[in-house]
Amino acid sequence: MSDTINDTPRSGRLHIGIYGRRNAGKSSLINAITGHETAIVSDTAGTTTDPVYKSMEIHGLGPCVLIDTAGFDDSGPMGKLRVEKTRLALEKTDMALLVLADDADFSSEKEWAASLRARKTPFIVVLNKIDEHDASELEAMRTRLADELGQEPVLVSAREGTNMAALREAMLRLVPADWGKLELTGRLCGEGDVVMLVMPQDIQAPQGRLILPQVQVTRELLDKKCIVASCTADKIAQTLKALSQPPHLIITDSQVFGEVWKLKPEQSLLTSFSILMAGYKGDIEEFLRGAEAIDRLTPHSRVLIAEACTHVPLAEDIGREKIPSRLRARFGDTIEVQVVSGTDFPADLTAYDLVIHCGACMFNRTYMLSRIEKARAQGVPICNYGVALAKLTGILDKVVHA
């Protein structure tokens, strides 16, 4: 199911990962949870290959993404690749179901449970296919699982729909208390405040539409009962003149920070869509610290620019054209800039002096935080597009963040 204009974007949904060995009944469990034939079910081991992401609405949980993964016991050259894809899915998982179906050696499950705990990912141990075991077998398996995995399993039969209500209730209890309560604009504005949005429509914006951060910010401001005035970069002066008073807050596209700063009323606060996304999807304080590394770059530095999207690069591309141009203008043509997109994020970041990440509007917050943690653990500074452009423009200390 793809996101439409009426859908909650996939990046804003709770990501629920389903993990387990081949033929543990992961796909059947997804179908039982959703009440639909959502995933392909087969008795053949290894039917699910790459992780499959399915956007759903589940009563009580709301909009979510179910991640159907390959068995972590997959083998052979292709099997190892599939397991690596499954491990990558861990980085996007907000909540996990660890599924078992028999009384086998639990060493693999213990390893994956340890990985989930290390990531501080809440998870439920699910003992599936209980219809295939008698009461004494189930009790022995339940006791072993509780002892070896450190928590009581939920016993279900996906095939017969047994105890699915209990599983949904357990999932609901695991939803983080602050889930869905983060705001893009935070305390920067409130009811009745006039907020001006500067939204250049360059060739990156889909025809007839706004880019996702602009849509999300606009919706949030309307929900907060703010008064919203929108314009393009060439109409800033006219829009300010049309307002009866200076706007409380101006939110701009990062690419025109300099132009907006020159025209901004003194009493108006200024930020960008990308800086707001930095706090909403990532760690704004880490990004601000990372921006300090820009002052330490030299003509021989290496910078990694990471995009969440896998779009076809265009002439005005901010990550591939505009930021590299600004870096070369300041540090010379010998500074090395490498661009990666989508999931192609290097495991080893130590070759770089700085990582500059996009606003991550297409990633969920858990995935973005996992990338920040990877950079932090390796001692590599990281910031995002909006923070980097504000720094390069010389106004980072003058803009605000939520």
Coordinates of C-alpha atoms in Angstrom, one line a residue:
M1 CA 0.0 0.0 0.0
S2 CA 1.6 3.3 -1.0
D3 CA 1.1 6.6 0.8
T4 CA -1.4 8.9 -0.8
I5 CA -2.3 12.5 0.0
N6 CA -4.8 11.2 2.5
D7 CA -2.4 8.7 4.2
T8 CA -0.1 9.2 7.2
P9 CA 3.3 9.2 5.6
R10 CA 5.2 5.9 6.1
S11 CA 8.0 7.8 7.8
G12 CA 5.5 8.9 10.5
R13 CA 4.1 5.5 11.3
L14 CA 5.1 3.1 14.1
H15 CA 7.4 0.5 12.5
I16 CA 6.8 -3.0 13.8
G17 CA 9.4 -5.6 12.8
I18 CA 8.6 -9.3 12.7
Y19 CA 11.7 -11.5 13.3
G20 CA 12.3 -15.2 13.6
R21 CA 13.6 -18.3 11.8
R22 CA 12.3 -19.5 8.5
N23 CA 8.8 -21.1 8.8
A24 CA 8.2 -19.8 12.3
G25 CA 5.0 -18.4 10.9
K26 CA 6.0 -14.7 10.6
S27 CA 4.0 -14.0 7.5
S28 CA 1.0 -15.9 8.9
L29 CA 1.2 -13.9 12.1
I30 CA 1.1 -10.6 10.1
N31 CA -2.1 -11.8 8.4
A32 CA -3.6 -12.7 11.7
I33 CA -2.7 -9.4 13.3
T34 CA -4.2 -7.4 10.4
G35 CA -7.1 -9.6 9.6
H36 CA -6.1 -9.5 5.9
E37 CA -4.1 -11.6 3.5
T38 CA -1.3 -9.0 3.8
A39 CA 1.7 -11.3 3.5
I40 CA 2.5 -14.3 1.2
V41 CA 2.3 -17.5 3.2
S42 CA 4.0 -20.8 2.1
D43 CA 5.2 -24.0 3.7
T44 CA 8.4 -23.6 1.7
A45 CA 11.2 -22.2 3.9
G46 CA 12.6 -18.8 2.8
T47 CA 9.5 -17.6 0.9
T48 CA 10.1 -14.1 2.4
T49 CA 13.4 -12.8 1.0
D50 CA 14.1 -9.1 1.3
P51 CA 12.1 -7.3 4.1
V52 CA 8.7 -6.3 3.0
Y53 CA 7.2 -3.0 4.4
K54 CA 3.4 -2.9 4.6
S55 CA 1.6 0.3 5.7
M56 CA -1.5 -0.6 7.7
E57 CA -4.0 0.8 10.2
I58 CA -4.4 -1.5 13.2
H59 CA -7.1 -0.8 15.8
G60 CA -5.5 0.6 18.9
L61 CA -2.1 1.0 17.4
G62 CA -3.2 3.4 14.6
P63 CA -1.1 3.9 11.4
C64 CA 1.9 1.6 11.4
V65 CA 4.3 -0.3 9.1
L66 CA 4.7 -4.0 9.5
I67 CA 8.1 -5.3 8.4
D68 CA 8.0 -8.9 7.2
T69 CA 11.6 -10.2 7.3
A70 CA 13.5 -13.1 6.0
G71 CA 14.4 -15.9 8.5
F72 CA 17.5 -15.1 10.4
D73 CA 18.6 -18.7 10.0
D74 CA 18.8 -18.3 6.2
S75 CA 21.9 -19.9 4.7
G76 CA 24.1 -19.9 1.7
P77 CA 25.5 -16.8 -0.1
M78 CA 22.1 -15.3 -0.9
G79 CA 20.8 -16.3 2.5
K80 CA 23.6 -14.3 4.2
L81 CA 22.7 -11.3 2.1
R82 CA 19.0 -11.7 3.2
V83 CA 20.1 -11.9 6.8
E84 CA 22.0 -8.7 6.4
K85 CA 18.9 -7.0 5.0
T86 CA 17.0 -8.3 8.1
R87 CA 19.7 -6.8 10.4
L88 CA 19.3 -3.5 8.5
A89 CA 15.6 -3.6 9.3
L90 CA 16.4 -3.6 13.0
E91 CA 17.6 0.0 12.5
K92 CA 14.1 1.1 11.5
T93 CA 12.2 -0.9 14.1
D94 CA 10.2 0.9 16.8
M95 CA 8.8 -2.4 18.2
A96 CA 9.6 -6.0 17.5
L97 CA 7.9 -9.4 17.6
L98 CA 10.4 -12.2 18.0
V99 CA 8.5 -15.3 16.7
L100 CA 9.3 -18.9 17.5
A101 CA 7.3 -22.1 16.7
D102 CA 9.2 -25.1 18.1
D103 CA 11.4 -26.3 20.9
A104 CA 14.7 -25.9 19.1
D105 CA 17.9 -24.5 20.3
F106 CA 17.2 -20.8 21.2
S107 CA 20.7 -19.5 20.7
S108 CA 19.8 -17.5 17.6
E109 CA 16.8 -16.0 19.3
K110 CA 18.9 -15.1 22.3
E111 CA 21.3 -13.3 20.0
W112 CA 18.6 -11.3 18.3
A113 CA 16.9 -10.5 21.7
A114 CA 20.3 -9.2 22.9
S115 CA 20.5 -7.0 19.7
L116 CA 17.1 -5.6 20.4
R117 CA 17.9 -4.8 24.0
A118 CA 21.2 -3.2 23.0
R119 CA 19.2 -0.9 20.7
K120 CA 16.6 -0.3 23.4
T121 CA 14.0 -1.6 21.1
P122 CA 10.9 -3.0 23.0
F123 CA 10.0 -6.5 21.9
I124 CA 7.5 -9.3 22.5
V125 CA 8.5 -13.0 22.4
V126 CA 5.7 -14.8 20.5
L127 CA 5.4 -18.6 20.6
N128 CA 3.4 -19.4 17.5
K129 CA 1.7 -22.6 16.2
I130 CA 0.5 -23.6 19.7
D131 CA -2.2 -25.7 17.9
E132 CA 0.6 -28.1 17.0
H133 CA 1.6 -28.9 20.6
D134 CA -0.1 -30.4 23.6
A135 CA -0.4 -28.7 26.9
S136 CA 2.7 -30.2 28.5
E137 CA 4.9 -29.4 25.5
L138 CA 3.6 -25.8 25.6
E139 CA 4.3 -25.4 29.3
A140 CA 7.9 -26.7 28.9
M141 CA 8.5 -24.4 25.9
R142 CA 7.0 -21.4 27.8
T143 CA 9.2 -22.1 30.8
R144 CA 12.4 -22.4 28.7
L145 CA 11.6 -19.3 26.7
A146 CA 11.0 -17.2 29.8
D147 CA 14.2 -18.5 31.3
E148 CA 16.5 -18.2 28.2
L149 CA 15.1 -15.0 26.6
G150 CA 14.3 -13.2 29.9
Q151 CA 10.6 -12.6 29.4
E152 CA 7.3 -14.5 29.3
P153 CA 6.2 -15.3 25.7
V154 CA 2.7 -14.6 24.3
L155 CA 1.3 -18.0 23.1
V156 CA -0.7 -17.8 19.8
S157 CA -1.8 -19.7 16.8
A158 CA -1.7 -17.4 13.7
R159 CA -3.4 -20.1 11.6
E160 CA -6.4 -20.5 14.0
G161 CA -6.4 -16.9 15.3
T162 CA -5.9 -18.0 18.9
N163 CA -4.9 -15.3 21.4
M164 CA -4.6 -12.6 18.8
A165 CA -6.4 -10.1 21.1
A166 CA -3.9 -10.8 23.8
L167 CA -1.0 -10.2 21.4
R168 CA -2.5 -6.9 20.2
E169 CA -3.0 -5.8 23.9
A170 CA 0.7 -6.7 24.6
M171 CA 1.7 -4.6 21.5
L172 CA -0.4 -1.7 22.7
R173 CA 1.3 -1.7 26.1
L174 CA 4.7 -1.6 24.3
V175 CA 4.0 1.6 22.4
P176 CA 6.3 4.3 23.8
A177 CA 4.5 6.8 26.0
D178 CA 5.6 9.8 23.9
W179 CA 4.8 8.1 20.6
G180 CA 3.1 10.6 18.2
K181 CA 3.5 13.5 20.6
L182 CA 6.6 15.1 19.1
E183 CA 6.0 18.3 17.3
L184 CA 8.0 19.9 14.4
T185 CA 7.6 23.4 15.7
G186 CA 7.5 22.6 19.5
R187 CA 7.2 25.8 21.6
L188 CA 8.3 28.1 18.8
C189 CA 4.7 29.2 18.1
G190 CA 1.2 28.8 19.5
E191 CA -2.4 29.6 18.8
G192 CA -2.9 33.0 17.1
D193 CA 0.7 33.4 16.1
V194 CA 1.4 34.6 12.6
V195 CA 3.8 32.2 10.9
M196 CA 5.3 32.9 7.5
L197 CA 6.4 30.1 5.3
V198 CA 9.0 30.7 2.5
M199 CA 8.7 27.8 0.1
P200 CA 10.7 28.0 -3.1
Q201 CA 9.2 25.8 -5.8
D202 CA 12.3 24.6 -7.6
I203 CA 12.5 21.7 -10.0
Q204 CA 12.9 19.3 -7.0
A205 CA 9.3 19.9 -5.9
P206 CA 6.8 17.6 -7.7
Q207 CA 4.5 19.4 -10.1
G208 CA 1.3 20.5 -8.4
R209 CA 2.5 19.5 -5.0
L210 CA 4.6 20.6 -2.0
I211 CA 7.5 18.6 -0.6
L212 CA 6.7 16.5 2.5
P213 CA 8.3 18.8 5.2
Q214 CA 6.3 21.8 3.9
V215 CA 3.1 19.7 4.0
Q216 CA 3.8 18.4 7.5
V217 CA 4.7 21.9 8.9
T218 CA 1.6 23.5 7.4
R219 CA -0.7 20.8 8.8
E220 CA 0.8 21.2 12.3
L221 CA 0.5 24.9 12.2
L222 CA -3.1 24.7 11.2
D223 CA -3.7 22.2 14.0
K224 CA -2.2 24.6 16.5
K225 CA -4.5 27.4 15.2
C226 CA -1.7 29.5 13.9
I227 CA -2.2 32.1 11.2
V228 CA -0.2 30.9 8.2
A229 CA 1.1 33.0 5.3
S230 CA 2.9 31.2 2.5
C231 CA 5.0 32.6 -0.3
T232 CA 7.9 31.9 -2.6
A233 CA 11.3 33.4 -2.2
D234 CA 10.7 36.2 -4.8
K235 CA 7.6 37.4 -2.9
I236 CA 9.1 37.7 0.6
A237 CA 9.0 41.6 0.7
Q238 CA 5.5 41.7 -0.7
T239 CA 4.2 39.2 1.8
L240 CA 5.8 41.0 4.7
K241 CA 4.2 44.2 3.5
A242 CA 0.8 42.6 3.2
L243 CA 0.8 41.5 6.9
S244 CA -0.5 44.0 9.4
Q245 CA 2.3 43.0 11.8
P246 CA 5.7 41.2 11.5
P247 CA 5.3 37.4 11.7
H248 CA 6.2 35.8 15.0
L249 CA 8.1 33.1 13.1
I250 CA 9.5 32.6 9.6
I251 CA 10.2 29.1 8.4
T252 CA 12.1 29.0 5.2
D253 CA 13.7 26.6 2.8
S254 CA 17.3 26.3 3.8
Q255 CA 18.6 27.2 0.4
V256 CA 17.4 30.8 0.7
F257 CA 18.5 31.4 4.3
G258 CA 20.7 34.4 3.2
E259 CA 17.9 36.2 1.2
V260 CA 15.4 35.7 4.0
W261 CA 17.8 36.9 6.7
K262 CA 18.3 40.2 4.8
L263 CA 14.6 40.9 4.7
K264 CA 13.5 39.5 8.0
P265 CA 11.9 41.9 10.6
E266 CA 14.1 42.2 13.7
Q267 CA 11.5 40.8 16.0
S268 CA 10.7 37.8 13.9
L269 CA 12.2 34.4 14.7
L270 CA 13.8 32.5 11.9
T271 CA 14.3 28.8 11.2
S272 CA 14.1 26.3 8.3
F273 CA 12.1 23.3 7.4
S274 CA 15.2 21.2 7.5
I275 CA 16.2 22.4 11.0
L276 CA 12.7 21.6 12.3
M277 CA 13.1 18.1 10.7
A278 CA 16.5 17.8 12.4
G279 CA 14.8 18.0 15.8
Y280 CA 11.7 16.0 14.8
K281 CA 13.5 13.1 13.2
G282 CA 17.0 13.3 14.8
D283 CA 19.0 14.9 17.5
I284 CA 19.3 18.7 16.9
E285 CA 21.9 19.1 19.7
E286 CA 24.2 16.5 18.0
F287 CA 23.7 18.3 14.7
L288 CA 24.6 21.6 16.2
R289 CA 27.8 20.1 17.6
G290 CA 28.5 18.5 14.3
A291 CA 28.2 21.8 12.4
E292 CA 31.2 23.1 14.5
A293 CA 33.3 20.7 12.4
I294 CA 32.8 22.8 9.3
D295 CA 35.2 25.4 10.8
R296 CA 37.8 22.6 11.0
L297 CA 37.5 21.4 7.4
T298 CA 40.5 21.9 5.1
P299 CA 41.0 21.7 1.3
H300 CA 42.0 18.0 1.9
S301 CA 38.9 17.0 4.0
R302 CA 36.4 14.4 3.0
V303 CA 32.7 15.0 3.5
L304 CA 29.9 12.5 3.1
I305 CA 26.5 13.8 2.1
A306 CA 23.7 11.3 2.8
E307 CA 20.3 11.5 1.2
A308 CA 17.3 9.5 2.4
C309 CA 15.6 9.7 -1.0
T310 CA 16.8 7.7 -4.1
H311 CA 15.5 10.3 -6.6
V312 CA 17.1 11.0 -10.0
P313 CA 19.5 13.9 -9.3
L314 CA 18.5 17.2 -10.9
A315 CA 20.4 20.4 -11.7
E316 CA 19.3 22.2 -8.6
D317 CA 19.8 19.3 -6.2
I318 CA 20.6 20.6 -2.7
G319 CA 22.7 17.6 -1.7
R320 CA 24.5 16.9 -4.9
E321 CA 24.9 20.5 -6.2
K322 CA 24.3 23.3 -3.8
I323 CA 26.0 22.1 -0.6
P324 CA 29.0 20.8 -2.5
S325 CA 29.3 24.1 -4.3
R326 CA 29.3 26.0 -1.0
L327 CA 31.9 23.8 0.5
R328 CA 34.2 24.1 -2.6
A329 CA 33.6 27.9 -2.6
R330 CA 34.9 28.0 1.0
F331 CA 37.6 25.3 1.0
G332 CA 38.6 24.9 -2.6
D333 CA 38.0 22.4 -5.4
T334 CA 40.2 19.8 -3.7
I335 CA 37.8 19.1 -0.9
E336 CA 36.3 15.7 -1.5
V337 CA 32.5 15.3 -1.4
Q338 CA 30.9 11.9 -1.7
V339 CA 27.1 11.4 -2.0
V340 CA 25.1 8.3 -1.0
S341 CA 21.4 7.8 -1.0
G342 CA 18.7 5.5 0.4
T343 CA 20.1 2.7 2.5
D344 CA 23.6 3.0 1.1
F345 CA 25.1 4.4 4.3
P346 CA 28.6 3.2 5.0
A347 CA 29.2 1.0 7.9
D348 CA 32.6 2.6 8.4
L349 CA 32.5 6.4 8.6
T350 CA 36.0 7.0 9.9
A351 CA 37.3 8.0 6.5
Y352 CA 35.1 11.2 6.6
D353 CA 35.7 14.4 8.5
L354 CA 32.0 15.3 8.5
V355 CA 28.6 13.7 7.5
I356 CA 25.9 16.0 6.3
H357 CA 22.5 14.3 6.2
C358 CA 19.3 15.4 4.6
G359 CA 16.2 16.2 6.7
A360 CA 15.2 12.5 6.6
C361 CA 11.6 13.2 5.8
M362 CA 11.4 9.8 4.2
F363 CA 12.9 7.9 7.2
N364 CA 11.3 7.1 10.5
R365 CA 12.9 8.7 13.6
T366 CA 14.3 5.4 14.8
Y367 CA 16.3 4.9 11.6
M368 CA 17.7 8.4 11.6
L369 CA 18.7 8.1 15.3
S370 CA 20.5 4.8 14.4
R371 CA 22.6 6.7 11.9
I372 CA 23.4 9.5 14.3
E373 CA 24.5 6.9 16.9
K374 CA 26.7 5.1 14.3
A375 CA 28.5 8.4 13.6
R376 CA 28.8 9.3 17.3
A377 CA 30.2 5.9 18.2
Q378 CA 32.9 6.3 15.5
G379 CA 33.7 9.8 16.5
V380 CA 32.6 11.4 13.2
P381 CA 30.7 14.7 13.4
I382 CA 27.2 14.7 11.8
C383 CA 24.8 17.5 11.0
N384 CA 22.0 18.0 8.5
Y385 CA 21.3 20.1 5.4
G386 CA 19.5 23.0 7.2
V387 CA 22.1 23.2 10.0
A388 CA 25.0 23.0 7.6
L389 CA 23.6 25.7 5.3
A390 CA 22.9 28.0 8.3
K391 CA 26.5 27.5 9.4
L392 CA 27.9 28.1 5.9
T393 CA 25.7 31.2 5.6
G394 CA 27.0 32.5 8.9
I395 CA 23.6 32.7 10.7
L396 CA 23.5 29.4 12.6
D397 CA 23.8 31.3 15.9
K398 CA 20.8 33.5 14.9
V399 CA 18.2 30.9 13.9
V400 CA 16.0 29.0 16.3
H401 CA 15.0 25.4 16.7
A402 CA 12.2 23.5 18.4

